[in-house]
Amino acid sequence: MSRRISPVIPGFGLTLGYTVVYLSLIVLIPLAAMFIHAAQLTWDQFWTIITAPRVLAALKLSFSTAFYAAVINGVIGVLLAWVLVRYTFPGRKIIDAMIDLPFALPTAVAGIALTALYAPNGLVGQFATDLGFKIAYTPLGITLALTFVTLPFVVRTVQPVLADIPREVEEAAACLGARPLQVFRHILVPALLPAWLTGFALAFARGVGEYGSVIFIAGNMPMKTEILPLLIMVKLDQYDYTGATAIGVMMLVVSFILLLLINLLQRRIETPS
């Protein structure tokens, strides 16, 4: 008679209960409290707050720069993952470890370092000023800061998937007459796209909510370089808790809708028709 092996982790009911309780305490209850606080406003008051020109300008800046940074990392991140997986060279492990530096560095330290580099008197910023344009205190500087902070998300999501693709599949396709572009399009892209979308979504979400590394290089000028997280802090400094909550709810809803669309696109790609 075979002996039944008891699972290391408790049964489904208990683990599901722990999961729901934990998520409720850490995620759902704080978010629900924010929505409840925002519910003190009438719809007209809420709409007036979130459609104010300053709020809309900060919304456009935050989401556009986060999107551009995610796109840049979507390209550079795949190239970095490719080099780290497919090639062996001196210093490879050092470069691989450097990818995670934006995770390890405090965001304020990253902001100070980027400002020192891109400010008008910085190494790169001074060169850019001589050419007639500015990097720091512009949307370009914000995009570069978000690109630095969100780089690991794409690399670390694509890297393991790329490592799991057998080289023999590509070699077999080449032996059957497939050109490199065809191998890339028909073998690598379908395998990497779901992971790439995940990394893109994570990078975008982190960029939208980033605060510490951006405020140093943004200049924080209303209607020009003021991001939404900073505007929320301004509202809190003015003791306008209801206004800050309304902006936070709007930011959460817009981010959730965009991430949901990316997730649905990812599922559609993963599910063969």
Short mmCIF file of C-alpha atoms in Angstrom, two decimals:
data_model
loop_
_atom_site.label_atom_id
_atom_site.label_comp_id
_atom_site.label_asym_id
_atom_site.label_seq_id
_atom_site.Cartn_x
_atom_site.Cartn_y
_atom_site.Cartn_z
CA MET A 1 0.00 0.00 0.00
CA SER A 2 1.45 3.34 -1.04
CA ARG A 3 1.87 5.88 1.67
CA ARG A 4 0.35 9.27 1.06
CA ILE A 5 2.95 12.03 1.21
CA SER A 6 1.72 15.09 3.06
CA PRO A 7 2.43 18.36 1.26
CA VAL A 8 5.09 20.67 2.62
CA ILE A 9 2.78 23.67 2.20
CA PRO A 10 -0.67 23.53 3.84
CA GLY A 11 -3.78 22.80 1.78
CA PHE A 12 -5.51 25.05 -0.69
CA GLY A 13 -8.05 26.48 1.71
CA LEU A 14 -5.53 27.53 4.33
CA THR A 15 -3.02 29.00 1.87
CA LEU A 16 -5.79 30.86 0.04
CA GLY A 17 -6.98 32.29 3.34
CA TYR A 18 -3.47 33.47 4.24
CA THR A 19 -3.10 34.98 0.77
CA VAL A 20 -6.38 36.90 0.93
CA VAL A 21 -5.69 38.17 4.46
CA TYR A 22 -2.17 39.27 3.57
CA LEU A 23 -3.22 41.05 0.38
CA SER A 24 -6.11 42.70 2.23
CA LEU A 25 -3.85 44.07 4.96
CA ILE A 26 -1.02 45.17 2.68
CA VAL A 27 -2.82 46.23 -0.51
CA LEU A 28 -6.62 46.24 -0.50
CA ILE A 29 -7.41 47.96 2.81
CA PRO A 30 -5.02 50.93 2.26
CA LEU A 31 -6.35 51.42 -1.27
CA ALA A 32 -9.93 51.12 -0.03
CA ALA A 33 -9.21 53.75 2.62
CA MET A 34 -8.00 56.11 -0.10
CA PHE A 35 -11.17 55.60 -2.13
CA ILE A 36 -13.32 56.10 0.98
CA HIS A 37 -11.52 59.35 1.76
CA ALA A 38 -12.00 60.53 -1.83
CA ALA A 39 -15.71 59.65 -1.57
CA GLN A 40 -16.13 62.65 0.72
CA LEU A 41 -16.02 64.75 -2.44
CA THR A 42 -18.98 65.19 -4.72
CA TRP A 43 -18.48 64.17 -8.33
CA ASP A 44 -18.32 67.83 -9.41
CA GLN A 45 -15.64 68.58 -6.80
CA PHE A 46 -13.66 65.48 -7.76
CA TRP A 47 -13.89 66.31 -11.46
CA THR A 48 -12.81 69.91 -10.84
CA ILE A 49 -9.70 68.73 -8.99
CA ILE A 50 -8.54 66.12 -11.50
CA THR A 51 -9.23 68.30 -14.57
CA ALA A 52 -7.36 71.33 -13.25
CA PRO A 53 -4.75 72.45 -15.84
CA ARG A 54 -1.88 71.88 -13.40
CA VAL A 55 -3.05 68.34 -12.64
CA LEU A 56 -3.55 67.46 -16.31
CA ALA A 57 -0.11 68.83 -17.19
CA ALA A 58 1.48 66.71 -14.43
CA LEU A 59 -0.55 63.69 -15.56
CA LYS A 60 0.60 64.06 -19.16
CA LEU A 61 4.22 64.52 -18.11
CA SER A 62 4.28 61.56 -15.71
CA PHE A 63 2.67 59.08 -18.08
CA SER A 64 4.45 60.24 -21.23
CA THR A 65 7.94 60.18 -19.72
CA ALA A 66 7.24 56.79 -18.08
CA PHE A 67 6.09 55.45 -21.45
CA TYR A 68 9.15 56.77 -23.29
CA ALA A 69 11.47 55.34 -20.63
CA ALA A 70 9.73 51.96 -20.84
CA VAL A 71 10.07 51.95 -24.65
CA ILE A 72 13.78 52.82 -24.44
CA ASN A 73 14.38 50.08 -21.90
CA GLY A 74 12.26 47.73 -23.98
CA VAL A 75 14.88 48.01 -26.72
CA ILE A 76 18.08 48.42 -24.70
CA GLY A 77 16.97 45.85 -22.11
CA VAL A 78 16.53 43.13 -24.75
CA LEU A 79 19.97 43.92 -26.21
CA LEU A 80 21.57 43.73 -22.76
CA ALA A 81 19.80 40.46 -21.97
CA TRP A 82 20.94 39.07 -25.34
CA VAL A 83 24.57 39.98 -24.71
CA LEU A 84 24.56 38.59 -21.17
CA VAL A 85 22.91 35.31 -22.21
CA ARG A 86 24.46 34.58 -25.60
CA TYR A 87 28.07 35.73 -25.14
CA THR A 88 30.87 34.99 -22.69
CA PHE A 89 33.45 37.72 -22.20
CA PRO A 90 35.65 39.18 -19.45
CA GLY A 91 33.65 41.31 -17.01
CA ARG A 92 30.33 39.68 -17.91
CA LYS A 93 29.43 38.96 -14.28
CA ILE A 94 30.30 42.52 -13.29
CA ILE A 95 28.01 43.94 -15.97
CA ASP A 96 25.30 41.49 -14.93
CA ALA A 97 25.57 42.71 -11.33
CA MET A 98 25.53 46.35 -12.42
CA ILE A 99 22.10 45.83 -13.98
CA ASP A 100 20.64 45.58 -10.47
CA LEU A 101 22.29 48.78 -9.18
CA PRO A 102 19.13 50.88 -9.74
CA PHE A 103 17.34 48.43 -7.41
CA ALA A 104 20.00 48.73 -4.72
CA LEU A 105 20.59 52.48 -4.84
CA PRO A 106 18.30 54.76 -2.85
CA THR A 107 16.30 56.77 -5.34
CA ALA A 108 17.57 60.04 -3.85
CA VAL A 109 21.17 58.95 -4.46
CA ALA A 110 20.28 58.11 -8.06
CA GLY A 111 18.68 61.53 -8.45
CA ILE A 112 21.72 63.34 -7.09
CA ALA A 113 24.06 61.34 -9.33
CA LEU A 114 21.98 62.01 -12.44
CA THR A 115 21.70 65.71 -11.62
CA ALA A 116 25.46 65.96 -11.15
CA LEU A 117 25.87 64.37 -14.58
CA TYR A 118 23.18 66.18 -16.57
CA ALA A 119 22.98 69.57 -14.83
CA PRO A 120 24.18 72.56 -16.90
CA ASN A 121 27.51 72.47 -15.04
CA GLY A 122 27.75 68.67 -15.13
CA LEU A 123 29.94 66.56 -17.38
CA VAL A 124 27.27 65.73 -19.96
CA GLY A 125 25.02 68.69 -19.24
CA GLN A 126 27.76 71.20 -19.93
CA PHE A 127 28.44 69.56 -23.28
CA ALA A 128 24.73 69.62 -24.09
CA THR A 129 24.50 73.29 -23.13
CA ASP A 130 27.33 74.08 -25.54
CA LEU A 131 25.29 72.39 -28.27
CA GLY A 132 22.30 74.57 -27.44
CA PHE A 133 19.93 72.33 -25.44
CA LYS A 134 19.33 71.32 -21.84
CA ILE A 135 18.91 67.90 -20.28
CA ALA A 136 18.32 68.60 -16.61
CA TYR A 137 15.13 70.41 -15.61
CA THR A 138 13.37 69.27 -18.79
CA PRO A 139 11.14 66.29 -19.73
CA LEU A 140 14.23 64.78 -21.38
CA GLY A 141 16.01 64.72 -18.03
CA ILE A 142 12.99 63.10 -16.39
CA THR A 143 12.91 60.43 -19.11
CA LEU A 144 16.61 59.68 -18.62
CA ALA A 145 16.11 59.40 -14.85
CA LEU A 146 13.22 56.97 -15.32
CA THR A 147 15.22 55.01 -17.88
CA PHE A 148 17.98 54.54 -15.31
CA VAL A 149 15.62 53.49 -12.55
CA THR A 150 13.50 51.07 -14.60
CA LEU A 151 16.22 49.35 -16.65
CA PRO A 152 16.40 46.13 -14.54
CA PHE A 153 12.72 45.30 -15.04
CA VAL A 154 13.00 44.50 -18.74
CA VAL A 155 16.41 42.83 -18.51
CA ARG A 156 15.46 40.56 -15.61
CA THR A 157 12.17 39.46 -17.17
CA VAL A 158 13.58 38.77 -20.64
CA GLN A 159 16.90 37.26 -19.55
CA PRO A 160 15.65 33.91 -18.12
CA VAL A 161 13.25 33.37 -21.05
CA LEU A 162 16.03 34.01 -23.53
CA ALA A 163 18.29 31.59 -21.64
CA ASP A 164 15.63 28.85 -21.92
CA ILE A 165 15.34 29.09 -25.72
CA PRO A 166 17.36 26.17 -27.13
CA ARG A 167 20.04 27.25 -29.58
CA GLU A 168 19.29 24.08 -31.53
CA VAL A 169 15.93 25.51 -32.61
CA GLU A 170 17.58 28.52 -34.20
CA GLU A 171 20.26 26.35 -35.78
CA ALA A 172 17.65 23.97 -37.19
CA ALA A 173 15.72 26.87 -38.69
CA ALA A 174 18.93 28.21 -40.25
CA CYS A 175 19.72 24.78 -41.69
CA LEU A 176 16.26 24.69 -43.27
CA GLY A 177 17.01 27.94 -45.05
CA ALA A 178 15.56 30.54 -42.69
CA ARG A 179 17.31 33.88 -42.80
CA PRO A 180 18.36 35.59 -39.53
CA LEU A 181 15.44 38.01 -39.75
CA GLN A 182 13.01 35.11 -40.19
CA VAL A 183 14.53 33.30 -37.20
CA PHE A 184 14.14 36.43 -35.14
CA ARG A 185 10.57 37.04 -36.26
CA HIS A 186 9.19 33.50 -36.09
CA ILE A 187 11.17 31.99 -33.20
CA LEU A 188 12.58 34.64 -30.89
CA VAL A 189 9.79 37.24 -30.97
CA PRO A 190 6.93 34.83 -30.07
CA ALA A 191 8.98 33.37 -27.23
CA LEU A 192 10.17 36.71 -25.82
CA LEU A 193 7.09 38.90 -26.36
CA PRO A 194 5.10 37.86 -23.24
CA ALA A 195 8.15 38.39 -21.00
CA TRP A 196 8.91 41.65 -22.79
CA LEU A 197 5.37 42.92 -22.18
CA THR A 198 5.70 42.02 -18.50
CA GLY A 199 8.96 43.91 -18.21
CA PHE A 200 7.50 46.85 -20.13
CA ALA A 201 4.47 47.00 -17.82
CA LEU A 202 6.63 46.82 -14.69
CA ALA A 203 8.97 49.52 -15.99
CA PHE A 204 6.03 51.74 -16.95
CA ALA A 205 4.31 51.30 -13.59
CA ARG A 206 7.51 52.04 -11.68
CA GLY A 207 8.15 55.10 -13.84
CA VAL A 208 4.69 56.55 -13.25
CA GLY A 209 5.11 56.35 -9.49
CA GLU A 210 8.79 57.29 -9.29
CA TYR A 211 9.54 60.27 -7.06
CA GLY A 212 12.96 60.32 -5.40
CA SER A 213 15.21 60.16 -8.46
CA VAL A 214 13.07 62.56 -10.50
CA ILE A 215 12.60 65.55 -8.23
CA PHE A 216 16.32 66.39 -8.29
CA ILE A 217 16.60 66.48 -12.07
CA ALA A 218 13.11 67.71 -12.95
CA GLY A 219 13.32 71.24 -11.63
CA ASN A 220 9.72 70.82 -10.42
CA MET A 221 8.28 73.75 -12.35
CA PRO A 222 4.44 73.70 -12.40
CA MET A 223 2.93 73.10 -15.85
CA LYS A 224 6.40 72.23 -17.21
CA THR A 225 8.40 69.68 -15.21
CA GLU A 226 6.14 68.86 -12.26
CA ILE A 227 5.27 65.17 -12.01
CA LEU A 228 2.13 63.78 -10.36
CA PRO A 229 3.83 62.28 -7.27
CA LEU A 230 5.41 65.68 -6.56
CA LEU A 231 2.06 67.43 -7.03
CA ILE A 232 0.56 65.06 -4.46
CA MET A 233 3.34 66.00 -2.03
CA VAL A 234 2.63 69.69 -2.69
CA LYS A 235 -1.04 69.13 -1.86
CA LEU A 236 -0.08 67.35 1.35
CA ASP A 237 2.27 70.19 2.34
CA GLN A 238 -0.68 72.54 1.85
CA TYR A 239 -2.84 70.29 4.08
CA ASP A 240 -5.08 69.63 1.09
CA TYR A 241 -5.50 65.95 1.92
CA THR A 242 -8.71 65.60 -0.06
CA GLY A 243 -7.10 67.06 -3.19
CA ALA A 244 -4.07 64.80 -2.80
CA THR A 245 -6.37 61.79 -2.39
CA ALA A 246 -8.37 62.70 -5.49
CA ILE A 247 -5.21 62.95 -7.58
CA GLY A 248 -3.99 59.66 -6.11
CA VAL A 249 -7.27 57.93 -7.04
CA MET A 250 -7.07 59.29 -10.58
CA MET A 251 -3.46 58.14 -10.88
CA LEU A 252 -4.37 54.68 -9.55
CA VAL A 253 -7.35 54.25 -11.89
CA VAL A 254 -5.46 55.34 -15.01
CA SER A 255 -2.47 53.13 -14.14
CA PHE A 256 -4.74 50.16 -13.44
CA ILE A 257 -6.56 50.52 -16.76
CA LEU A 258 -3.31 50.75 -18.73
CA LEU A 259 -1.74 47.79 -16.92
CA LEU A 260 -4.94 45.78 -17.39
CA LEU A 261 -4.82 46.42 -21.14
CA ILE A 262 -1.18 45.32 -21.27
CA ASN A 263 -2.05 42.21 -19.28
CA LEU A 264 -4.94 41.36 -21.61
CA LEU A 265 -2.66 41.83 -24.61
CA GLN A 266 -0.09 39.55 -23.01
CA ARG A 267 -2.70 36.82 -22.38
CA ARG A 268 -3.95 37.12 -25.94
CA ILE A 269 -0.43 36.62 -27.25
CA GLU A 270 0.23 33.66 -24.94
CA THR A 271 -3.03 31.94 -25.95
CA PRO A 272 -2.76 30.51 -29.46
CA SER A 273 -5.74 31.16 -31.69
#
